[in-house]
Coordinates of C-alpha atoms in Angstrom, one line a residue:
M1 CA -9.7 43.3 -21.1
R2 CA -7.9 45.4 -24.2
L3 CA -4.7 44.0 -23.5
I4 CA -6.1 40.5 -23.6
L5 CA -8.0 41.2 -27.1
A6 CA -4.4 43.0 -28.4
L7 CA -2.9 39.5 -27.6
C8 CA -5.6 37.4 -29.2
L9 CA -6.3 39.4 -32.0
S10 CA -2.7 40.4 -33.0
E11 CA -1.5 39.2 -36.6
G12 CA 0.7 36.1 -36.7
F13 CA 1.8 33.1 -38.9
D14 CA -1.5 31.2 -38.2
T15 CA -3.6 31.5 -41.3
F16 CA -6.7 30.4 -39.7
P17 CA -9.4 32.3 -37.4
T18 CA -9.2 29.7 -34.5
L19 CA -7.0 30.0 -31.4
L20 CA -4.0 27.4 -31.6
C21 CA -3.6 25.4 -28.4
A22 CA -1.3 23.0 -26.7
D23 CA -2.2 19.7 -25.1
G24 CA -3.4 20.1 -21.6
C25 CA -4.2 23.9 -21.8
S26 CA -8.5 23.5 -21.5
M27 CA -10.5 22.0 -19.1
I28 CA -8.8 18.6 -20.2
D29 CA -5.8 19.6 -18.1
R30 CA -3.7 16.5 -19.4
R31 CA -2.6 14.7 -22.3
M32 CA -5.5 13.6 -24.3
G33 CA -4.2 14.4 -27.9
I34 CA -6.1 18.0 -28.3
Y35 CA -3.5 19.8 -29.3
G36 CA -4.1 22.0 -32.1
Y37 CA -7.6 23.9 -32.4
P38 CA -9.8 22.1 -29.8
I39 CA -13.4 23.0 -30.3
E40 CA -13.6 23.8 -26.3
I41 CA -11.3 26.6 -26.7
Q42 CA -12.8 27.7 -29.8
A43 CA -16.0 27.9 -28.6
L44 CA -15.0 29.7 -25.7
F45 CA -13.0 32.3 -27.8
F46 CA -16.0 33.3 -29.7
M47 CA -18.1 33.8 -26.6
A48 CA -15.3 35.8 -25.4
L49 CA -15.3 38.0 -28.4
R50 CA -19.2 38.6 -28.3
C51 CA -19.2 39.2 -24.5
A52 CA -16.3 42.0 -25.2
L53 CA -18.4 43.8 -27.8
S54 CA -21.1 44.7 -25.3
M55 CA -18.1 45.7 -22.4
L56 CA -16.0 47.9 -24.7
K57 CA -16.2 51.5 -24.3
Q58 CA -17.3 53.4 -27.6
D59 CA -14.0 55.6 -27.6
A60 CA -11.7 55.7 -30.6
E61 CA -9.6 52.7 -29.1
G62 CA -12.7 51.0 -28.2
K63 CA -14.3 51.1 -31.9
E64 CA -11.2 49.9 -33.3
F65 CA -11.1 46.9 -31.3
I66 CA -14.9 46.7 -32.0
A67 CA -14.1 46.3 -35.6
R68 CA -11.4 43.9 -35.2
I69 CA -13.7 41.7 -33.1
V70 CA -16.5 41.9 -35.9
K71 CA -14.2 41.0 -38.7
R72 CA -12.6 37.9 -36.4
L73 CA -16.2 36.9 -35.4
H74 CA -17.3 36.4 -38.9
A75 CA -14.2 34.5 -40.1
L76 CA -14.3 32.2 -36.9
S77 CA -18.0 31.4 -37.1
Y78 CA -17.7 30.6 -40.5
H79 CA -14.5 28.4 -39.7
I80 CA -16.3 26.5 -37.1
R81 CA -19.7 26.1 -38.9
S82 CA -17.9 24.9 -41.9
Y83 CA -14.9 22.8 -41.1
F84 CA -16.0 21.4 -37.5
W85 CA -19.5 20.5 -38.1
I86 CA -20.3 16.9 -39.0
D87 CA -23.5 14.9 -39.7
F88 CA -24.7 11.9 -41.5
Q89 CA -24.5 13.7 -45.0
Q90 CA -21.0 15.4 -44.3
L91 CA -19.5 12.2 -43.0
N92 CA -20.7 10.8 -46.1
D93 CA -19.0 13.4 -48.2
I94 CA -15.5 13.0 -46.1
Y95 CA -15.8 9.4 -46.5
R96 CA -15.8 10.0 -50.2
Y97 CA -13.2 13.0 -50.4
K98 CA -10.4 13.1 -53.2
T99 CA -6.9 13.9 -51.7
E100 CA -4.4 16.3 -53.0
E101 CA -6.4 18.8 -54.3
Y102 CA -5.1 22.0 -55.6
S103 CA -6.6 26.0 -56.0
H104 CA -9.8 27.4 -55.0
T105 CA -11.9 24.9 -56.3
A106 CA -10.7 22.3 -53.7
V107 CA -13.5 20.6 -51.5
N108 CA -11.1 18.7 -49.1
K109 CA -9.4 22.0 -48.3
F110 CA -7.4 20.1 -45.4
N111 CA -6.2 17.1 -47.4
V112 CA -8.1 15.0 -44.9
I113 CA -7.4 11.1 -45.9
P114 CA -10.6 9.1 -45.7
D115 CA -9.1 6.1 -44.7
S116 CA -8.1 7.9 -41.4
I117 CA -11.7 8.1 -40.5
P118 CA -12.3 6.1 -37.4
D119 CA -14.4 2.8 -37.7
W120 CA -16.5 3.5 -34.6
I121 CA -18.2 7.0 -36.0
F122 CA -19.6 5.0 -38.9
D123 CA -22.0 3.3 -36.4
F124 CA -22.4 6.2 -33.9
M125 CA -23.5 8.9 -36.4
P126 CA -27.3 8.9 -36.6
V127 CA -29.0 9.9 -39.8
R128 CA -30.9 12.6 -37.5
G129 CA -28.4 14.9 -35.7
G130 CA -24.8 16.2 -35.6
Y131 CA -22.0 17.8 -33.6
F132 CA -19.0 19.9 -33.7
I133 CA -16.1 17.5 -34.0
G134 CA -13.4 17.9 -31.4
N135 CA -10.2 19.3 -33.7
V136 CA -9.3 20.1 -37.6
S137 CA -6.1 20.9 -38.6
P138 CA -4.1 20.1 -42.1
A139 CA -4.6 16.3 -42.8
R140 CA -6.3 15.9 -39.5
M141 CA -9.6 15.5 -37.9
D142 CA -10.3 14.6 -34.5
F143 CA -14.0 13.2 -34.8
R144 CA -14.5 12.8 -30.7
W145 CA -17.5 14.1 -29.4
F146 CA -16.4 16.8 -26.5
A147 CA -19.3 18.1 -24.4
L148 CA -17.8 21.4 -23.2
G149 CA -17.3 22.7 -26.7
N150 CA -20.8 21.7 -28.4
C151 CA -22.5 23.1 -25.2
V152 CA -20.8 26.4 -25.0
A153 CA -21.2 26.5 -28.8
I154 CA -25.2 26.4 -28.3
L155 CA -24.9 28.6 -25.5
S156 CA -22.9 31.7 -27.3
S157 CA -25.0 30.9 -30.6
L158 CA -21.6 29.8 -32.4
A159 CA -24.0 26.9 -33.5
T160 CA -26.6 28.0 -36.0
P161 CA -30.5 27.3 -34.8
E162 CA -30.4 24.3 -36.9
Q163 CA -27.0 23.0 -35.9
S164 CA -28.1 23.6 -31.9
V165 CA -31.2 21.5 -32.6
A166 CA -28.9 18.7 -34.4
I167 CA -26.8 18.6 -31.3
M168 CA -29.8 18.0 -29.1
D169 CA -30.9 15.3 -31.3
L170 CA -27.6 13.4 -31.2
L171 CA -27.9 13.5 -27.6
E172 CA -31.5 12.0 -27.8
E173 CA -30.2 9.4 -30.3
R174 CA -27.1 8.4 -28.7
W175 CA -28.4 8.5 -25.0
D176 CA -26.8 5.8 -23.6
Q177 CA -23.4 6.6 -24.6
L178 CA -23.2 10.5 -24.2
L179 CA -25.5 10.7 -21.3
G180 CA -25.7 7.2 -19.7
E181 CA -27.1 6.6 -16.2
M182 CA -25.4 10.2 -15.0
P183 CA -25.0 12.9 -17.5
L184 CA -22.6 14.0 -19.1
K185 CA -19.7 12.2 -21.2
I186 CA -17.1 14.8 -21.3
A187 CA -15.7 12.9 -24.3
Y188 CA -16.5 10.2 -26.4
P189 CA -15.2 7.4 -27.5
A190 CA -12.6 6.7 -24.5
L191 CA -9.2 6.2 -25.6
E192 CA -8.1 2.3 -25.1
N193 CA -5.3 -0.1 -25.8
H194 CA -2.2 1.2 -27.9
E195 CA -4.2 4.3 -28.7
W196 CA -4.5 5.3 -24.8
Q197 CA -0.4 4.4 -24.4
I198 CA 0.5 6.4 -27.0
V199 CA -1.6 9.4 -26.7
T200 CA -1.8 9.9 -23.0
G201 CA 1.5 8.3 -22.2
C202 CA -0.1 5.7 -20.0
D203 CA -1.7 8.1 -17.6
P204 CA -3.1 6.2 -14.8
K205 CA -5.7 9.0 -14.0
N206 CA -7.3 8.9 -17.7
T207 CA -7.8 5.3 -17.9
R208 CA -10.7 4.3 -20.5
W209 CA -13.7 5.6 -19.3
S210 CA -12.6 7.8 -16.4
Y211 CA -11.7 11.3 -15.8
H212 CA -11.0 13.1 -19.2
N213 CA -11.2 10.3 -21.0
G214 CA -14.8 9.1 -21.6
G215 CA -15.6 10.0 -17.7
T216 CA -19.0 11.8 -16.7
W217 CA -19.0 15.2 -15.3
P218 CA -22.2 16.3 -13.7
G219 CA -20.7 19.8 -13.7
E220 CA -22.0 20.0 -17.0
C221 CA -25.2 18.2 -16.7
F222 CA -27.4 21.4 -16.3
C223 CA -28.6 20.8 -19.8
N224 CA -29.8 17.3 -19.5
I225 CA -30.7 16.0 -15.9
S226 CA -33.7 14.7 -14.0
V227 CA -35.0 14.6 -10.6
E228 CA -33.4 11.2 -10.1
D229 CA -29.9 12.3 -10.7
W230 CA -30.1 15.1 -8.4
L231 CA -31.0 12.4 -6.0
Q232 CA -28.0 10.1 -7.0
L233 CA -25.4 13.2 -6.8
S234 CA -26.7 14.2 -3.2
K235 CA -26.6 10.7 -2.3
D236 CA -23.0 10.3 -3.8
G237 CA -21.9 13.5 -1.8
W238 CA -21.6 15.5 -5.1
P239 CA -19.0 13.9 -6.6
E240 CA -16.4 15.4 -9.3
Y241 CA -16.9 13.1 -11.9
Y242 CA -18.0 9.1 -12.4
D243 CA -16.6 6.2 -14.2
G244 CA -17.7 3.6 -16.4
K245 CA -19.6 3.6 -19.9
L246 CA -22.9 4.4 -18.5
G247 CA -21.5 6.9 -15.8
R248 CA -22.6 4.5 -12.8
Y249 CA -19.6 4.5 -10.5
V250 CA -18.2 7.2 -8.7
G251 CA -14.7 8.1 -9.8
K252 CA -11.6 6.2 -8.1
Q253 CA -10.2 9.4 -7.8
A254 CA -13.1 11.7 -7.7
R255 CA -13.1 14.4 -5.0
K256 CA -16.5 15.3 -2.9
L257 CA -18.6 18.0 -2.5
Q258 CA -17.4 19.7 -5.5
T259 CA -18.5 23.3 -6.2
W260 CA -19.3 22.7 -10.0
S261 CA -21.2 19.7 -9.6
I262 CA -23.5 21.6 -7.1
A263 CA -23.7 24.5 -9.3
G264 CA -24.5 22.1 -12.2
Y265 CA -27.7 21.2 -10.2
L266 CA -28.6 24.6 -9.1
V267 CA -28.5 26.0 -12.7
A268 CA -30.7 23.3 -13.9
K269 CA -33.0 23.6 -10.8
M270 CA -33.3 27.5 -11.9
M271 CA -33.7 26.8 -15.6
L272 CA -36.6 24.5 -15.0
E273 CA -38.3 26.7 -12.7
D274 CA -37.7 29.9 -14.6
P275 CA -36.6 29.3 -18.6
S276 CA -35.8 32.9 -18.9
H277 CA -32.8 32.6 -16.6
L278 CA -31.3 31.2 -19.7
G279 CA -30.6 34.5 -21.0
M280 CA -28.2 34.8 -17.8
I281 CA -25.8 32.6 -19.5
S282 CA -26.6 32.4 -23.1
L283 CA -26.3 35.2 -26.2
E284 CA -28.8 35.5 -28.7
E285 CA -28.2 34.7 -32.5
D286 CA -26.3 37.5 -34.0
K287 CA -28.4 38.0 -37.3
A288 CA -25.5 40.1 -38.7
M289 CA -23.2 37.0 -38.7
K290 CA -22.6 35.7 -42.1
P291 CA -24.5 32.4 -43.0
P292 CA -22.5 29.4 -43.9
I293 CA -21.2 29.5 -47.5
K294 CA -22.2 26.5 -49.6
R295 CA -19.6 24.0 -51.2
S296 CA -17.8 25.4 -54.6
A297 CA -19.6 25.1 -57.8
S298 CA -17.3 22.5 -59.0
W299 CA -18.2 20.0 -56.3
T300 CA -19.5 16.7 -57.9
I301 CA -21.5 14.0 -56.4

């Protein structure tokens, strides 16, 4: 564990507290345009660091690692909560960003061009709710919804209590798009047409609303599942994933009797029977974590 921590916490040329990730190096293991700093990897990194804090021995080397981890956790939580978070108000702020700002008073710190905001998000974003976007890097924001990153952010308390509630509000407000008839969309929206050709390289497995490109993965459904969903999963033979906008069809290349599909059902069943079991897979909020810093005083509407 210490060797892994030494690698992840080592000094480098990157100026961000996040972990750099190549495309296809997460659960989404094929080209989907997630290169950079995907939210899934950052949420897992945050949770791993918090777990390491409780596992390290209190010897000289262990205390040194603990100090480095605490420093990284503060920087990482601030970065994700501040720059990856999107809600109605934040979307409106980004829409009105000025560009080419300099010095510490800059509000548009990543020099994001407002015209790069995709059209779909203006109709998708409800007044009540929010989520962590897929990726943030200089002059680039990936506004897609990625289920695993947001769910792990809640479980690890990377999301603040207010942000956790907002994510669940978003799921409620956009139930048909994100859950449909079988939860849960791994990504939303799907890449289509020319964008799909360029980003995925015409990947025949990641066609629109299939597999990792907007497909539905019941293994992630432990947070939102009904008795009807359980019965349907069993009837369909516990498939790996479902296709279609509403997740109605068993995936065209989906494997059956998948362990994670069955495990998602078992976890959901255990949580409903005894909510205290949530403590086995989640971490309480760290009160020592620094709160999000507000915008600079130079910001004007």
